[in-house]
């Protein structure tokens, strides 16, 4: 596990872009992508670059159940606004939140990932160490599944909606086994609210109670965090 501590999220996004750019130039064809505030500076770098994504495939981590791709709080919409409309891919996959058969959709998504093995997977991290919507207690063997969102996650996401009642209560999410199948993983963490999760992820025991701690078992992980998120780490990571 490689840890890169940067001054702020702008520099963090630029560092992440270097990794993705280098990977693409070396032949990466499938990118695992994430939503939320953490990837925004990376996506800005991608949009403003001369990289061409038209031969690449993207596979997103998750989507809310019940939101159409045109809902401005859906992850389809987020990706379209922040990346896809400006840098189109050959094919972009995001789970179908409008499905009438969630189980079948999850199974089909697993097949997509098997058909298109992910070369570089982007992750954010929650305050409790969750990755994607894989909350504490999620099996490390999990594949794509429907998740009942925790009260804390619903509350954290409520800032994007007019009222907390509008926040979806369920999501379709890549499992931890899907994430770990990626050849390379890049995790971004910015802000002091992520400090506890980052410390447990990097220095704590590997446990399903801290889903991101499983990354200690992956052969090629880079964690990029700003000084605020890194503040509780051992000094050896801050040099």
Short mmCIF file of N, CA, C and O in Angstrom, two decimals, residues 42-128:
data_model
loop_
_atom_site.label_atom_id
_atom_site.label_comp_id
_atom_site.label_asym_id
_atom_site.label_seq_id
_atom_site.Cartn_x
_atom_site.Cartn_y
_atom_site.Cartn_z
N UNK A 42 -10.16 15.16 -9.66
CA UNK A 42 -9.63 14.22 -10.65
C UNK A 42 -10.39 14.35 -11.96
O UNK A 42 -9.77 14.46 -13.04
N UNK A 43 -11.72 14.36 -11.90
CA UNK A 43 -12.51 14.47 -13.12
C UNK A 43 -12.26 15.79 -13.84
O UNK A 43 -12.25 15.85 -15.06
N UNK A 44 -12.03 16.85 -13.07
CA UNK A 44 -11.70 18.13 -13.68
C UNK A 44 -10.39 18.04 -14.47
O UNK A 44 -10.28 18.56 -15.58
N UNK A 45 -9.41 17.36 -13.89
CA UNK A 45 -8.15 17.15 -14.60
C UNK A 45 -8.35 16.32 -15.86
O UNK A 45 -7.73 16.59 -16.91
N UNK A 46 -9.19 15.30 -15.77
CA UNK A 46 -9.46 14.46 -16.95
C UNK A 46 -10.10 15.28 -18.06
O UNK A 46 -9.69 15.21 -19.23
N UNK A 47 -11.10 16.08 -17.68
CA UNK A 47 -11.83 16.89 -18.67
C UNK A 47 -10.91 17.88 -19.35
O UNK A 47 -11.01 18.13 -20.57
N UNK A 48 -10.00 18.46 -18.59
CA UNK A 48 -9.11 19.50 -19.14
C UNK A 48 -7.85 18.94 -19.79
O UNK A 48 -6.99 19.70 -20.23
N UNK A 49 -7.74 17.62 -19.84
CA UNK A 49 -6.56 17.00 -20.42
C UNK A 49 -6.78 16.71 -21.90
O UNK A 49 -7.88 16.88 -22.43
N UNK A 50 -5.70 16.25 -22.56
CA UNK A 50 -5.84 15.85 -23.96
C UNK A 50 -6.03 14.34 -24.09
O UNK A 50 -5.96 13.79 -25.19
N UNK A 51 -6.31 13.68 -22.98
CA UNK A 51 -6.57 12.24 -23.03
C UNK A 51 -7.87 11.96 -23.77
O UNK A 51 -8.86 12.67 -23.63
N UNK A 52 -7.85 10.89 -24.54
CA UNK A 52 -9.04 10.46 -25.28
C UNK A 52 -9.56 9.18 -24.63
O UNK A 52 -8.82 8.20 -24.48
N UNK A 53 -10.83 9.18 -24.25
CA UNK A 53 -11.42 8.03 -23.57
C UNK A 53 -12.31 7.19 -24.49
O UNK A 53 -12.98 6.27 -24.03
N UNK A 54 -12.31 7.50 -25.78
CA UNK A 54 -13.28 6.87 -26.68
C UNK A 54 -13.03 5.39 -26.92
O UNK A 54 -13.90 4.70 -27.43
N UNK A 55 -11.87 4.89 -26.54
CA UNK A 55 -11.59 3.46 -26.65
C UNK A 55 -11.67 2.77 -25.29
O UNK A 55 -11.36 1.58 -25.17
N UNK A 56 -12.08 3.51 -24.26
CA UNK A 56 -12.09 2.96 -22.90
C UNK A 56 -13.51 2.64 -22.44
O UNK A 56 -14.49 3.19 -22.94
N UNK A 57 -13.59 1.76 -21.46
CA UNK A 57 -14.85 1.40 -20.82
C UNK A 57 -14.80 1.87 -19.38
O UNK A 57 -13.76 1.76 -18.72
N UNK A 58 -15.91 2.41 -18.89
CA UNK A 58 -16.00 2.78 -17.48
C UNK A 58 -17.10 1.96 -16.81
O UNK A 58 -18.12 1.64 -17.42
N UNK A 59 -16.86 1.62 -15.55
CA UNK A 59 -17.84 0.87 -14.75
C UNK A 59 -17.96 1.57 -13.40
O UNK A 59 -16.98 1.65 -12.66
N UNK A 60 -19.14 2.08 -13.11
CA UNK A 60 -19.31 2.81 -11.85
C UNK A 60 -19.64 1.88 -10.69
O UNK A 60 -20.19 0.80 -10.86
N UNK A 61 -19.32 2.35 -9.50
CA UNK A 61 -19.48 1.56 -8.29
C UNK A 61 -20.93 1.31 -7.91
O UNK A 61 -21.27 0.22 -7.47
N UNK A 62 -21.80 2.31 -8.06
CA UNK A 62 -23.11 2.19 -7.44
C UNK A 62 -24.12 3.17 -8.03
O UNK A 62 -23.79 4.05 -8.81
N UNK A 63 -25.38 2.97 -7.60
CA UNK A 63 -26.47 3.86 -7.98
C UNK A 63 -27.61 3.68 -6.98
O UNK A 63 -27.82 2.61 -6.43
N UNK A 64 -28.32 4.76 -6.74
CA UNK A 64 -29.50 4.71 -5.88
C UNK A 64 -30.61 3.89 -6.54
O UNK A 64 -30.84 3.99 -7.74
N UNK A 65 -31.32 3.12 -5.73
CA UNK A 65 -32.52 2.43 -6.21
C UNK A 65 -33.67 3.43 -6.24
O UNK A 65 -33.91 4.14 -5.26
N UNK A 66 -34.35 3.50 -7.38
CA UNK A 66 -35.53 4.36 -7.49
C UNK A 66 -35.32 5.67 -8.21
O UNK A 66 -36.29 6.38 -8.49
N UNK A 67 -34.06 6.02 -8.51
CA UNK A 67 -33.80 7.27 -9.22
C UNK A 67 -33.53 7.00 -10.70
O UNK A 67 -32.73 6.12 -11.04
N UNK A 68 -34.17 7.76 -11.56
CA UNK A 68 -33.92 7.62 -12.99
C UNK A 68 -32.58 8.27 -13.34
O UNK A 68 -32.09 9.12 -12.59
N UNK A 69 -32.01 7.90 -14.48
CA UNK A 69 -30.74 8.52 -14.89
C UNK A 69 -30.84 10.02 -15.08
O UNK A 69 -29.82 10.71 -15.10
N UNK A 70 -32.06 10.53 -15.22
CA UNK A 70 -32.26 11.96 -15.48
C UNK A 70 -32.51 12.75 -14.20
O UNK A 70 -32.56 13.98 -14.22
N UNK A 71 -32.65 12.05 -13.09
CA UNK A 71 -32.79 12.73 -11.81
C UNK A 71 -31.46 13.37 -11.46
O UNK A 71 -30.41 12.73 -11.51
N UNK A 72 -31.48 14.63 -11.07
CA UNK A 72 -30.20 15.34 -10.87
C UNK A 72 -29.45 14.87 -9.63
O UNK A 72 -28.33 15.34 -9.37
N UNK A 73 -30.02 13.95 -8.84
CA UNK A 73 -29.29 13.37 -7.72
C UNK A 73 -28.83 11.94 -8.00
O UNK A 73 -28.23 11.31 -7.14
N UNK A 74 -29.14 11.44 -9.19
CA UNK A 74 -28.69 10.09 -9.53
C UNK A 74 -27.21 10.11 -9.89
O UNK A 74 -26.65 11.14 -10.28
N UNK A 75 -26.58 8.96 -9.74
CA UNK A 75 -25.15 8.89 -10.07
C UNK A 75 -24.93 8.85 -11.57
O UNK A 75 -23.86 9.26 -12.05
N UNK A 76 -25.92 8.37 -12.33
CA UNK A 76 -25.86 8.52 -13.79
C UNK A 76 -25.68 10.01 -14.13
O UNK A 76 -24.82 10.39 -14.94
N UNK A 77 -26.55 10.81 -13.55
CA UNK A 77 -26.55 12.25 -13.84
C UNK A 77 -25.24 12.89 -13.41
O UNK A 77 -24.65 13.70 -14.14
N UNK A 78 -24.77 12.54 -12.22
CA UNK A 78 -23.49 13.07 -11.71
C UNK A 78 -22.36 12.80 -12.70
O UNK A 78 -21.57 13.69 -13.03
N UNK A 79 -22.28 11.55 -13.18
CA UNK A 79 -21.19 11.19 -14.09
C UNK A 79 -21.33 11.91 -15.43
O UNK A 79 -20.33 12.34 -16.01
N UNK A 80 -22.56 12.04 -15.89
CA UNK A 80 -22.80 12.72 -17.17
C UNK A 80 -22.36 14.18 -17.07
O UNK A 80 -21.68 14.70 -17.97
N UNK A 81 -22.72 14.82 -15.98
CA UNK A 81 -22.41 16.23 -15.80
C UNK A 81 -20.92 16.49 -15.61
O UNK A 81 -20.37 17.47 -16.12
N UNK A 82 -20.27 15.62 -14.86
CA UNK A 82 -18.88 15.89 -14.46
C UNK A 82 -17.83 15.24 -15.36
O UNK A 82 -16.67 15.64 -15.29
N UNK A 83 -18.23 14.27 -16.19
CA UNK A 83 -17.22 13.61 -17.02
C UNK A 83 -17.73 13.19 -18.38
O UNK A 83 -17.19 13.60 -19.40
N UNK A 84 -18.77 12.36 -18.42
CA UNK A 84 -19.13 11.68 -19.67
C UNK A 84 -19.55 12.63 -20.79
O UNK A 84 -19.26 12.36 -21.96
N UNK A 85 -20.23 13.72 -20.45
CA UNK A 85 -20.68 14.65 -21.50
C UNK A 85 -19.50 15.40 -22.12
O UNK A 85 -19.60 15.91 -23.24
N UNK A 86 -18.39 15.45 -21.39
CA UNK A 86 -17.23 16.19 -21.86
C UNK A 86 -16.14 15.26 -22.40
O UNK A 86 -15.36 15.64 -23.26
N UNK A 87 -16.08 14.05 -21.84
CA UNK A 87 -15.09 13.06 -22.26
C UNK A 87 -15.81 11.71 -22.42
O UNK A 87 -15.78 10.87 -21.53
N UNK A 88 -16.48 11.50 -23.54
CA UNK A 88 -17.24 10.26 -23.71
C UNK A 88 -16.34 9.03 -23.78
O UNK A 88 -15.23 9.08 -24.31
N UNK A 89 -16.84 7.95 -23.21
CA UNK A 89 -16.17 6.66 -23.24
C UNK A 89 -16.79 5.78 -24.34
O UNK A 89 -17.90 6.06 -24.83
N UNK A 90 -16.08 4.73 -24.70
CA UNK A 90 -16.63 3.75 -25.65
C UNK A 90 -17.93 3.18 -25.11
O UNK A 90 -18.92 3.04 -25.83
N UNK A 91 -17.94 2.85 -23.83
CA UNK A 91 -19.13 2.35 -23.15
C UNK A 91 -19.01 2.68 -21.68
O UNK A 91 -17.94 2.49 -21.09
N UNK A 92 -20.09 3.16 -21.09
CA UNK A 92 -20.09 3.49 -19.67
C UNK A 92 -21.22 2.74 -18.97
O UNK A 92 -22.38 2.82 -19.39
N UNK A 93 -20.86 2.00 -17.93
CA UNK A 93 -21.85 1.23 -17.18
C UNK A 93 -22.08 1.86 -15.81
O UNK A 93 -21.13 2.15 -15.08
N UNK A 94 -23.35 2.05 -15.48
CA UNK A 94 -23.78 2.47 -14.14
C UNK A 94 -24.97 1.58 -13.80
O UNK A 94 -25.82 1.33 -14.66
N UNK A 95 -25.06 1.06 -12.58
CA UNK A 95 -26.20 0.21 -12.25
C UNK A 95 -27.54 0.91 -12.54
O UNK A 95 -27.66 2.12 -12.40
N UNK A 96 -28.53 0.11 -12.95
CA UNK A 96 -29.85 0.63 -13.30
C UNK A 96 -30.71 0.74 -12.04
O UNK A 96 -31.23 -0.26 -11.54
N UNK A 97 -30.86 1.95 -11.55
CA UNK A 97 -31.63 2.16 -10.33
C UNK A 97 -33.13 2.06 -10.53
O UNK A 97 -33.88 2.02 -9.55
N UNK A 98 -33.58 2.00 -11.79
CA UNK A 98 -35.02 1.93 -12.07
C UNK A 98 -35.49 0.50 -12.32
O UNK A 98 -36.65 0.28 -12.65
N UNK A 99 -34.61 -0.46 -12.15
CA UNK A 99 -34.95 -1.85 -12.45
C UNK A 99 -36.12 -2.36 -11.61
O UNK A 99 -36.31 -1.96 -10.46
N UNK A 100 -36.89 -3.28 -12.21
CA UNK A 100 -37.96 -3.96 -11.48
C UNK A 100 -37.45 -5.24 -10.82
O UNK A 100 -38.18 -5.86 -10.05
N UNK A 101 -36.24 -5.63 -11.17
CA UNK A 101 -35.67 -6.88 -10.63
C UNK A 101 -34.24 -6.59 -10.20
O UNK A 101 -33.30 -6.76 -10.98
N UNK A 102 -34.08 -6.15 -8.96
CA UNK A 102 -32.77 -5.75 -8.47
C UNK A 102 -31.79 -6.93 -8.47
O UNK A 102 -30.63 -6.78 -8.84
N UNK A 103 -32.25 -8.10 -8.07
CA UNK A 103 -31.37 -9.27 -8.01
C UNK A 103 -30.80 -9.60 -9.38
O UNK A 103 -29.60 -9.89 -9.52
N UNK A 104 -31.65 -9.56 -10.41
CA UNK A 104 -31.19 -9.84 -11.78
C UNK A 104 -30.22 -8.77 -12.26
O UNK A 104 -29.23 -9.07 -12.95
N UNK A 105 -30.49 -7.53 -11.89
CA UNK A 105 -29.61 -6.42 -12.28
C UNK A 105 -28.23 -6.58 -11.63
O UNK A 105 -27.20 -6.35 -12.28
N UNK A 106 -28.22 -7.00 -10.36
CA UNK A 106 -26.95 -7.23 -9.67
C UNK A 106 -26.15 -8.35 -10.34
O UNK A 106 -24.94 -8.23 -10.54
N UNK A 107 -26.85 -9.42 -10.67
CA UNK A 107 -26.18 -10.55 -11.33
C UNK A 107 -25.61 -10.14 -12.68
O UNK A 107 -24.48 -10.50 -13.03
N UNK A 108 -26.38 -9.36 -13.43
CA UNK A 108 -25.91 -8.88 -14.74
C UNK A 108 -24.70 -7.97 -14.59
O UNK A 108 -23.78 -7.99 -15.43
N UNK A 109 -24.68 -7.18 -13.52
CA UNK A 109 -23.55 -6.26 -13.30
C UNK A 109 -22.28 -7.04 -12.99
O UNK A 109 -21.19 -6.68 -13.44
N UNK A 110 -22.42 -8.13 -12.23
CA UNK A 110 -21.26 -8.99 -11.98
C UNK A 110 -20.69 -9.54 -13.29
O UNK A 110 -19.47 -9.64 -13.46
N UNK A 111 -21.58 -9.88 -14.20
CA UNK A 111 -21.14 -10.41 -15.50
C UNK A 111 -20.42 -9.35 -16.31
O UNK A 111 -19.44 -9.64 -17.02
N UNK A 112 -20.88 -8.11 -16.22
CA UNK A 112 -20.21 -7.00 -16.90
C UNK A 112 -18.77 -6.87 -16.39
O UNK A 112 -17.82 -6.71 -17.17
N UNK A 113 -18.61 -6.95 -15.07
CA UNK A 113 -17.28 -6.82 -14.47
C UNK A 113 -16.39 -7.99 -14.86
O UNK A 113 -15.19 -7.82 -15.10
N UNK A 114 -16.96 -9.19 -14.94
CA UNK A 114 -16.18 -10.36 -15.36
C UNK A 114 -15.74 -10.21 -16.82
O UNK A 114 -14.61 -10.57 -17.19
N UNK A 115 -16.63 -9.69 -17.64
CA UNK A 115 -16.33 -9.52 -19.07
C UNK A 115 -15.31 -8.42 -19.30
O UNK A 115 -14.50 -8.48 -20.24
N UNK A 116 -15.35 -7.40 -18.43
CA UNK A 116 -14.45 -6.24 -18.57
C UNK A 116 -13.69 -6.05 -17.26
O UNK A 116 -14.02 -5.16 -16.46
N UNK A 117 -12.66 -6.85 -17.01
CA UNK A 117 -11.90 -6.71 -15.75
C UNK A 117 -11.36 -5.29 -15.59
O UNK A 117 -10.82 -4.69 -16.53
N UNK A 118 -11.53 -4.75 -14.40
CA UNK A 118 -11.18 -3.35 -14.14
C UNK A 118 -9.67 -3.20 -13.97
O UNK A 118 -9.06 -3.89 -13.17
N UNK A 119 -9.10 -2.29 -14.74
CA UNK A 119 -7.66 -2.04 -14.67
C UNK A 119 -7.31 -1.10 -13.50
O UNK A 119 -6.36 -1.34 -12.76
N UNK A 120 -8.07 -0.01 -13.37
CA UNK A 120 -7.84 0.95 -12.28
C UNK A 120 -9.17 1.30 -11.64
O UNK A 120 -10.09 1.78 -12.34
N UNK A 121 -9.29 1.04 -10.36
CA UNK A 121 -10.54 1.33 -9.64
C UNK A 121 -10.36 2.55 -8.74
O UNK A 121 -9.46 2.59 -7.91
N UNK A 122 -11.23 3.53 -8.90
CA UNK A 122 -11.23 4.72 -8.06
C UNK A 122 -12.19 4.52 -6.89
O UNK A 122 -13.31 4.03 -7.07
N UNK A 123 -11.77 4.94 -5.69
CA UNK A 123 -12.61 4.85 -4.51
C UNK A 123 -12.57 6.14 -3.71
O UNK A 123 -11.56 6.83 -3.70
N UNK A 124 -13.67 6.42 -3.02
CA UNK A 124 -13.68 7.37 -1.92
C UNK A 124 -13.81 6.53 -0.65
O UNK A 124 -13.74 5.31 -0.69
N UNK A 125 -14.01 7.18 0.47
CA UNK A 125 -14.18 6.46 1.72
C UNK A 125 -15.13 7.23 2.63
O UNK A 125 -15.11 8.46 2.67
N UNK A 126 -15.99 6.49 3.32
CA UNK A 126 -16.90 7.12 4.26
C UNK A 126 -16.27 7.30 5.63
O UNK A 126 -15.22 6.72 5.92
N UNK A 127 -16.92 8.06 6.47
CA UNK A 127 -16.38 8.32 7.81
C UNK A 127 -16.24 7.05 8.64
O UNK A 127 -15.40 6.97 9.54
N UNK A 128 -17.07 6.06 8.33
CA UNK A 128 -16.99 4.79 9.07
C UNK A 128 -16.17 3.73 8.33
O UNK A 128 -16.19 2.56 8.68
#
